[in-house]
CSV table of C-alpha atoms and ligand atoms in Angstrom, one decimal:
chain,number,residue,atom,x,y,z
A,70,MET,CA,1.6,85.2,-60.0
A,71,SER,CA,-1.6,87.1,-60.6
A,72,GLN,CA,-2.6,88.7,-63.9
A,73,GLU,CA,-2.0,92.2,-62.4
A,74,THR,CA,1.5,91.3,-61.3
A,75,ALA,CA,2.1,89.7,-64.8
A,76,ASP,CA,0.9,92.9,-66.5
A,77,ARG,CA,3.1,95.1,-64.3
A,78,SER,CA,6.1,92.8,-64.9
A,79,LEU,CA,5.5,93.0,-68.6
A,80,ASP,CA,5.5,96.8,-68.3
A,81,PHE,CA,9.1,96.5,-67.0
A,82,VAL,CA,10.1,93.9,-69.6
A,83,PHE,CA,9.2,96.1,-72.5
A,84,LYS,CA,11.0,99.1,-71.0
A,85,SER,CA,14.2,97.2,-71.6
A,86,PRO,CA,16.2,98.7,-74.5
A,87,SER,CA,17.3,95.3,-75.6
A,88,PRO,CA,16.2,94.3,-79.1
A,89,ALA,CA,16.0,90.7,-78.0
A,90,ILE,CA,14.1,89.5,-75.0
A,91,LYS,CA,13.7,86.0,-73.6
A,92,ILE,CA,11.0,85.5,-71.0
A,93,GLU,CA,11.7,82.4,-69.0
A,94,PHE,CA,9.1,80.9,-66.6
A,95,GLN,CA,10.7,79.4,-63.5
A,96,GLY,CA,9.3,78.0,-60.3
A,97,GLY,CA,9.0,75.9,-58.2
A,98,GLU,CA,7.1,74.3,-61.0
A,99,PRO,CA,5.7,77.0,-63.4
A,100,LEU,CA,3.2,74.5,-65.0
A,101,LEU,CA,1.3,74.5,-61.7
A,102,ASN,CA,0.0,77.8,-63.0
A,103,PHE,CA,-0.3,77.2,-66.7
A,104,PRO,CA,-3.1,79.8,-67.2
A,105,ILE,CA,-0.7,82.6,-66.2
A,106,ILE,CA,2.0,81.3,-68.6
A,107,ARG,CA,-0.7,81.4,-71.4
A,108,TYR,CA,-1.7,84.9,-70.3
A,109,VAL,CA,1.9,86.2,-70.3
A,110,VAL,CA,2.8,84.7,-73.6
A,111,GLU,CA,-0.3,86.0,-75.4
A,112,LYS,CA,0.0,89.5,-73.7
A,113,ALA,CA,3.7,89.7,-74.5
A,114,LYS,CA,3.2,88.8,-78.1
A,115,GLU,CA,0.3,91.3,-78.4
A,116,ARG,CA,2.4,94.1,-76.8
A,117,ASN,CA,5.4,93.2,-79.0
A,118,ARG,CA,3.5,94.2,-82.1
A,119,GLU,CA,4.4,97.7,-81.1
A,120,TYR,CA,8.0,97.0,-80.1
A,121,GLY,CA,9.1,94.5,-82.7
A,122,LYS,CA,11.6,92.8,-80.5
A,123,ASP,CA,13.0,89.3,-81.0
A,124,LEU,CA,10.8,87.7,-78.4
A,125,GLN,CA,11.4,84.2,-77.1
A,126,PHE,CA,9.9,82.1,-74.3
A,127,VAL,CA,11.3,79.2,-72.2
A,128,ILE,CA,9.4,77.1,-69.6
A,129,THR,CA,11.6,75.5,-67.0
A,130,THR,CA,9.7,72.5,-65.8
A,131,ASN,CA,10.3,69.1,-64.2
A,132,MET,CA,7.9,67.7,-67.0
A,133,SER,CA,5.5,66.1,-64.5
A,134,LEU,CA,2.7,68.4,-65.6
A,135,LEU,CA,3.4,68.3,-69.3
A,136,THR,CA,0.1,67.7,-71.1
A,137,ASP,CA,-0.9,67.6,-74.7
A,138,GLU,CA,-2.5,71.0,-74.2
A,139,VAL,CA,0.7,72.5,-72.9
A,140,LEU,CA,2.7,71.0,-75.7
A,141,ALA,CA,0.3,72.3,-78.3
A,142,PHE,CA,0.5,75.8,-76.8
A,143,CYS,CA,4.3,75.5,-76.8
A,144,LEU,CA,4.3,74.5,-80.5
A,145,ALA,CA,1.9,77.2,-81.5
A,146,HIS,CA,4.1,79.9,-79.8
A,147,ASP,CA,7.5,78.5,-80.4
A,148,ILE,CA,8.2,78.0,-76.7
A,149,HIS,CA,11.3,76.1,-75.6
A,150,LEU,CA,11.3,73.7,-72.7
A,151,SER,CA,14.1,73.3,-70.2
A,152,THR,CA,14.3,70.6,-67.6
A,153,SER,CA,16.6,69.2,-64.9
A,154,LEU,CA,18.2,65.8,-65.7
A,155,ASP,CA,20.9,64.6,-63.3
A,156,GLY,CA,21.8,61.4,-65.1
A,157,PRO,CA,20.8,57.8,-64.7
A,158,GLU,CA,17.5,56.9,-62.9
A,159,ASP,CA,18.9,56.1,-59.4
A,160,LEU,CA,21.0,59.2,-59.3
A,161,HIS,CA,18.3,61.6,-60.6
A,162,ASN,CA,15.7,60.2,-58.1
A,163,ARG,CA,18.2,60.4,-55.3
A,164,ASN,CA,19.0,64.0,-56.0
A,165,ARG,CA,15.4,64.9,-56.6
A,166,PRO,CA,13.1,62.9,-54.4
A,167,ARG,CA,9.4,63.1,-55.1
A,168,PRO,CA,6.3,61.1,-54.1
A,169,GLY,CA,6.2,57.9,-56.2
A,170,ARG,CA,10.0,58.1,-56.8
A,171,ASN,CA,9.3,58.4,-60.5
A,172,GLY,CA,10.9,61.8,-61.1
A,173,HIS,CA,13.4,60.4,-63.6
A,174,GLN,CA,10.7,58.4,-65.5
A,175,LEU,CA,8.5,61.5,-65.8
A,176,THR,CA,11.4,63.7,-66.9
A,177,VAL,CA,12.6,61.2,-69.6
A,178,GLU,CA,9.0,60.6,-70.8
A,179,GLY,CA,8.5,64.4,-70.9
A,180,ILE,CA,11.7,65.0,-72.8
A,181,LYS,CA,10.8,62.4,-75.4
A,182,LYS,CA,7.3,63.6,-75.8
A,183,ALA,CA,8.4,67.2,-76.1
A,184,GLN,CA,11.1,66.4,-78.6
A,185,ALA,CA,8.6,64.5,-80.7
A,186,VAL,CA,6.2,67.5,-80.8
A,187,LEU,CA,8.5,70.5,-80.7
A,188,GLY,CA,11.7,69.2,-82.2
A,189,ARG,CA,14.9,68.2,-80.4
A,190,ASP,CA,16.4,71.7,-80.6
A,191,LYS,CA,13.5,73.1,-78.5
A,192,VAL,CA,14.1,70.9,-75.5
A,193,GLY,CA,17.1,71.4,-73.2
A,194,ALA,CA,18.2,69.9,-69.9
A,195,LEU,CA,20.5,71.0,-67.1
A,196,MET,CA,22.2,68.8,-64.5
A,197,THR,CA,23.4,69.5,-61.0
A,198,THR,CA,26.4,67.7,-59.5
A,199,THR,CA,25.9,66.2,-56.0
A,200,GLU,CA,28.4,64.2,-54.1
A,201,ALA,CA,26.7,61.0,-55.6
A,202,SER,CA,27.4,62.3,-59.1
A,203,LEU,CA,31.1,62.7,-58.8
A,204,SER,CA,32.1,59.2,-59.8
A,205,ARG,CA,29.5,58.9,-62.5
A,206,VAL,CA,30.2,61.6,-65.1
A,207,ARG,CA,30.3,59.2,-68.0
A,208,GLU,CA,26.9,57.6,-67.1
A,209,ILE,CA,25.5,61.1,-66.8
A,210,ILE,CA,26.7,62.1,-70.2
A,211,ASP,CA,25.5,58.8,-71.7
A,212,MET,CA,22.0,59.6,-70.4
A,213,TYR,CA,22.0,62.9,-72.4
A,214,LEU,CA,23.4,61.1,-75.4
A,215,ALA,CA,20.7,58.4,-75.2
A,216,LEU,CA,18.0,61.1,-75.3
A,217,GLY,CA,19.5,62.8,-78.3
A,218,ILE,CA,20.4,66.0,-76.4
A,219,ASP,CA,23.4,67.6,-78.1
A,220,GLY,CA,25.2,69.0,-75.1
A,221,ILE,CA,25.6,69.1,-71.4
A,222,PHE,CA,26.4,71.8,-68.9
A,223,LEU,CA,28.6,70.3,-66.2
A,224,ARG,CA,27.8,72.5,-63.2
A,225,PRO,CA,28.8,72.4,-59.6
A,226,LEU,CA,26.2,73.0,-56.9
A,227,SER,CA,25.5,76.7,-56.1
A,228,PRO,CA,25.4,77.7,-52.4
A,229,TYR,CA,21.7,78.4,-52.4
A,230,GLY,CA,18.3,76.6,-52.1
A,231,PHE,CA,18.3,72.9,-51.9
A,232,ALA,CA,22.1,72.6,-51.9
A,233,ILE,CA,22.1,74.4,-48.6
A,234,LYS,CA,19.0,72.8,-47.1
A,235,ASN,CA,20.4,69.3,-47.8
A,236,ARG,CA,24.0,70.4,-46.9
A,237,GLN,CA,25.0,69.1,-50.3
A,238,ALA,CA,27.1,72.1,-51.1
A,239,GLU,CA,29.5,71.2,-48.2
A,240,LYS,CA,30.1,67.7,-49.4
A,241,TYR,CA,32.7,68.2,-52.0
A,242,ASN,CA,35.3,70.9,-52.7
A,243,VAL,CA,36.3,72.6,-56.0
A,244,ASP,CA,39.3,70.3,-56.4
A,245,ARG,CA,37.0,67.2,-56.4
A,246,TRP,CA,34.5,68.9,-58.6
A,247,PHE,CA,37.2,69.8,-61.1
A,248,GLU,CA,38.3,66.1,-61.3
A,249,PHE,CA,34.7,65.3,-62.2
A,250,TYR,CA,34.6,68.2,-64.8
A,251,LYS,CA,37.9,67.2,-66.4
A,252,GLU,CA,36.8,63.6,-66.7
A,253,GLY,CA,33.5,64.7,-68.2
A,254,LEU,CA,35.2,67.1,-70.7
A,255,ASP,CA,37.7,64.3,-71.7
A,256,TYR,CA,34.7,62.0,-72.4
A,257,VAL,CA,32.9,64.7,-74.4
A,258,LEU,CA,36.0,65.2,-76.5
A,259,GLU,CA,36.3,61.4,-77.0
A,260,ILE,CA,32.6,61.4,-78.2
A,261,ASN,CA,33.5,64.1,-80.7
A,262,ARG,CA,36.5,62.2,-81.9
A,263,GLN,CA,34.1,59.3,-82.7
A,264,GLY,CA,32.3,61.7,-85.0
A,265,HIS,CA,29.4,62.6,-82.8
A,266,LEU,CA,29.0,66.4,-82.3
A,267,PHE,CA,28.3,66.9,-78.5
A,268,VAL,CA,29.2,70.0,-76.6
A,269,GLU,CA,30.2,70.7,-73.0
A,270,LEU,CA,28.5,74.0,-72.6
A,271,TYR,CA,30.7,75.8,-70.1
A,272,ALA,CA,33.8,75.0,-72.1
A,273,SER,CA,31.9,76.2,-75.2
A,274,LEU,CA,31.1,79.5,-73.5
A,275,ILE,CA,34.8,80.0,-72.6
A,276,ILE,CA,36.0,79.0,-76.1
A,277,ASN,CA,33.5,81.5,-77.6
A,278,LYS,CA,34.8,84.2,-75.2
A,279,ILE,CA,38.3,83.5,-76.3
A,280,PHE,CA,37.8,83.2,-80.1
A,281,SER,CA,34.5,85.0,-80.9
A,282,PRO,CA,33.9,88.7,-81.1
A,283,PHE,CA,30.3,88.2,-80.0
A,284,GLY,CA,29.1,88.3,-76.4
A,285,THR,CA,27.9,85.0,-74.8
A,286,GLY,CA,25.2,86.7,-72.7
A,287,TYR,CA,26.2,84.4,-69.8
A,288,VAL,CA,25.7,86.4,-66.7
A,289,ASP,CA,28.6,84.9,-64.6
A,290,LEU,CA,31.2,85.5,-67.3
A,291,GLN,CA,30.8,89.2,-67.6
A,292,SER,CA,32.5,92.3,-66.2
A,293,PRO,CA,30.7,94.1,-64.6
A,294,SER,CA,28.3,91.4,-63.5
A,295,GLY,CA,25.5,90.6,-65.9
A,296,MET,CA,22.9,91.0,-63.1
A,297,ALA,CA,19.9,93.1,-64.3
A,298,ILE,CA,21.9,93.7,-67.5
A,299,SER,CA,21.6,90.3,-69.1
A,300,ALA,CA,18.8,88.9,-66.8
A,301,ILE,CA,16.3,90.2,-64.3
A,302,VAL,CA,13.8,88.2,-62.2
A,303,TYR,CA,10.2,89.2,-61.5
A,304,ASN,CA,8.9,87.1,-58.6
A,305,TYR,CA,5.3,86.0,-58.2
A,306,ASP,CA,4.8,88.6,-55.5
A,307,GLY,CA,6.1,91.4,-57.7
A,308,ASP,CA,9.5,91.6,-56.1
A,309,ILE,CA,12.3,92.3,-58.6
A,310,TYR,CA,15.7,90.5,-58.2
A,311,ALA,CA,19.0,91.1,-59.9
A,312,ALA,CA,19.4,87.4,-60.8
A,313,ASP,CA,17.7,84.1,-60.2
A,314,GLU,CA,20.4,83.3,-57.6
A,315,ALA,CA,19.4,86.6,-55.9
A,316,ARG,CA,15.9,85.3,-55.6
A,317,MET,CA,17.1,82.0,-54.2
A,318,LEU,CA,19.1,83.9,-51.6
A,319,ALA,CA,16.0,85.9,-50.7
A,320,GLU,CA,14.2,82.7,-50.1
A,321,MET,CA,16.9,81.9,-47.5
A,322,GLY,CA,16.0,85.3,-45.9
A,323,GLU,CA,18.7,87.5,-47.4
A,324,LYS,CA,17.2,90.2,-49.6
A,325,LYS,CA,20.4,92.1,-50.4
A,326,PHE,CA,19.9,91.9,-54.2
A,327,ARG,CA,16.2,92.8,-54.2
A,328,LEU,CA,15.9,95.7,-56.5
A,329,GLY,CA,12.3,96.8,-55.9
A,330,ASN,CA,8.7,95.7,-56.6
A,331,VAL,CA,6.6,96.1,-59.7
A,332,TYR,CA,3.8,97.7,-57.5
A,333,GLN,CA,6.0,100.3,-55.8
A,334,ASP,CA,8.8,101.2,-58.2
A,335,ASN,CA,9.2,102.2,-61.8
A,336,TYR,CA,11.8,100.8,-64.3
A,337,GLU,CA,14.1,103.8,-64.0
A,338,ASP,CA,14.2,103.6,-60.2
A,339,VAL,CA,15.0,100.0,-60.3
A,340,MET,CA,17.7,100.3,-63.0
A,341,THR,CA,19.4,103.2,-61.2
A,342,SER,CA,18.9,101.9,-57.6
A,343,ASP,CA,21.9,102.2,-55.4
A,344,ILE,CA,22.1,98.4,-54.8
A,345,LEU,CA,22.3,97.7,-58.5
A,346,LEU,CA,24.7,100.5,-59.4
A,347,ASP,CA,26.9,99.9,-56.4
A,348,THR,CA,27.1,96.2,-57.2
A,349,LEU,CA,27.8,96.8,-60.9
A,350,GLU,CA,30.6,99.3,-60.0
A,351,ALA,CA,32.1,96.9,-57.4
A,352,THR,CA,32.0,93.9,-59.8
A,353,LEU,CA,34.2,95.5,-62.5
A,354,ALA,CA,36.7,92.6,-62.6
A,355,GLU,CA,39.3,95.0,-64.0
A,356,SER,CA,39.4,96.8,-60.7
A,357,ALA,CA,39.0,93.8,-58.4
A,358,PRO,CA,42.0,92.7,-56.4
A,359,MET,CA,43.6,89.6,-58.0
A,360,CYS,CA,41.4,89.8,-61.1
A,361,ASN,CA,43.1,93.1,-62.2
A,362,ASP,CA,46.4,91.2,-62.8
A,363,CYS,CA,45.0,87.8,-63.8
A,364,GLY,CA,45.8,86.5,-67.2
A,365,PHE,CA,42.3,85.0,-67.5
A,366,LEU,CA,40.5,88.3,-66.9
A,367,PRO,CA,39.4,88.8,-70.5
A,368,TYR,CA,37.5,85.5,-70.4
A,369,CYS,CA,36.3,85.5,-66.8
A,370,GLY,CA,33.6,87.4,-65.0
A,371,THR,CA,32.2,88.0,-61.6
A,372,ASP,CA,29.4,86.5,-59.5
A,373,PRO,CA,28.4,89.0,-56.7
A,374,VAL,CA,25.5,86.8,-55.4
A,375,TYR,CA,27.9,83.8,-55.0
A,376,HIS,CA,30.5,85.9,-53.2
A,377,TYR,CA,27.9,87.5,-51.0
A,378,ALA,CA,26.5,84.1,-50.1
A,379,THR,CA,29.9,82.6,-49.3
A,380,GLN,CA,31.9,85.6,-48.1
A,381,LYS,CA,29.2,88.3,-47.2
A,382,ASP,CA,30.9,90.5,-49.8
A,383,ALA,CA,29.8,91.0,-53.4
A,384,VAL,CA,33.4,91.3,-54.7
A,385,GLY,CA,34.8,88.5,-52.5
A,386,HIS,CA,38.4,87.7,-51.7
A,387,LYS,CA,39.4,85.7,-54.8
A,388,ALA,CA,42.1,83.7,-52.9
A,389,PHE,CA,39.2,82.1,-50.9
A,390,SER,CA,36.7,82.1,-53.8
A,391,GLY,CA,35.3,78.8,-55.2
A,392,PHE,CA,34.2,80.8,-58.2
A,393,CYS,CA,37.7,82.0,-58.9
A,394,SER,CA,39.3,78.6,-58.1
A,395,LYS,CA,36.9,76.7,-60.4
A,396,ASN,CA,37.3,79.2,-63.3
A,397,MET,CA,41.1,79.3,-63.0
A,398,LYS,CA,41.3,75.5,-63.1
A,399,ILE,CA,39.0,75.3,-66.1
A,400,PHE,CA,40.8,78.1,-68.0
A,401,ARG,CA,44.2,76.4,-67.4
A,402,HIS,CA,42.9,73.1,-68.6
A,403,ILE,CA,41.3,74.5,-71.7
A,404,PHE,CA,44.4,76.6,-72.6
A,405,THR,CA,46.5,73.5,-72.1
A,406,LEU,CA,44.3,71.5,-74.4
A,407,LEU,CA,44.4,74.2,-77.0
A,408,GLN,CA,48.2,74.3,-76.8
A,409,ASP,CA,49.1,70.7,-76.4
A,410,ASP,CA,46.4,68.6,-78.0
A,411,PRO,CA,45.8,69.4,-81.7
A,412,GLU,CA,42.8,67.1,-82.0
A,413,ALA,CA,41.1,68.6,-78.9
A,414,ARG,CA,41.9,72.1,-80.2
A,415,LYS,CA,40.1,71.3,-83.5
A,416,ILE,CA,37.1,70.0,-81.6
A,417,LEU,CA,37.0,72.9,-79.2
A,418,LEU,CA,37.3,75.4,-82.1
A,419,SER,CA,34.4,73.7,-83.8
A,420,TRP,CA,32.2,74.9,-80.9
A,421,VAL,CA,32.8,78.6,-81.8
A,422,ARG,CA,29.6,80.1,-83.1
A,423,PRO,CA,29.9,81.6,-86.6
B,105,SF4,S1,40.2,83.5,-62.6
B,105,SF4,FE1,39.9,84.4,-60.5
B,105,SF4,S2,41.4,86.1,-60.4
B,105,SF4,FE2,41.3,85.5,-62.6
B,105,SF4,S3,39.7,86.9,-63.4
B,105,SF4,FE3,38.7,85.1,-62.8
B,105,SF4,S4,37.9,85.5,-60.7
B,105,SF4,FE4,39.5,87.0,-61.2
């Protein structure tokens, strides 16, 4: 991204009426262009003197380019780091091949170094479930525990990007993934029973949706869709997308959810564009077939990019939807735990944010 594109993107960012803004740098690998990160952070903070918003920054990085200079900058500007960690070394390197086959080593070293400089709470990790992960959920969680990370987000593959290129997304179905998830959640509860606070983040989002009056801000569990409301993506070329998944879909040649470009459009045009308003209207779960009479509706949401990618329709037929099937299984499991297992209920309730 050039400085001019960054400036124009910041013009859009500060037009947002939200009192809290999180700017997240994603790639590829954003640290390949550290000067532009530096530029955006400094410019954003400078501009924010006028707006007084709660401004936060996150760099999503594979840690391979994490230098002392980068860490010192992150420390000075309270920047969080987020990385990908798929579990034990062989699994991570198999999922994320790179020259030298040392991706896991670099990630783990980077996490430890960043934790030492920034603090453990400033360094997060996300995992992706490939077919090879399915029988190894305990080892994956153990890797997170060993690094002192206090939670894990057990996520299935999304039907975009590398999951499509490597045909990984076709290699397991929702039923198999749910077995993986259930085993993982059971293990997380077991860890908590032993007195170690460790959270499964998707369950935590759902528990908070059930028991807390506060929004989670999680894009896929909102009605209408959280696209462009909770998150918006400014691409290196100035294109604006409704969500990161929308950008990934565009990389596959489908620009359905491209909202405009920072050089050609203004904020008002983008936020009132037909594609955005039509999608938001269509994704009101309360009026979507099947969702409208589903008992889980208050806790669920909608994912127009997923449904468009899998069914060529932003609403999607929920009877054939992996999104719906996954959520329904998880909701049922969590409600069963809440009802039948007092110890699990106590642990799950401890995840509700005050
Ligand atoms: S579980 Fe399925 S039917 Fe129920 S609200 Fe969610 S997407 Fe709609």
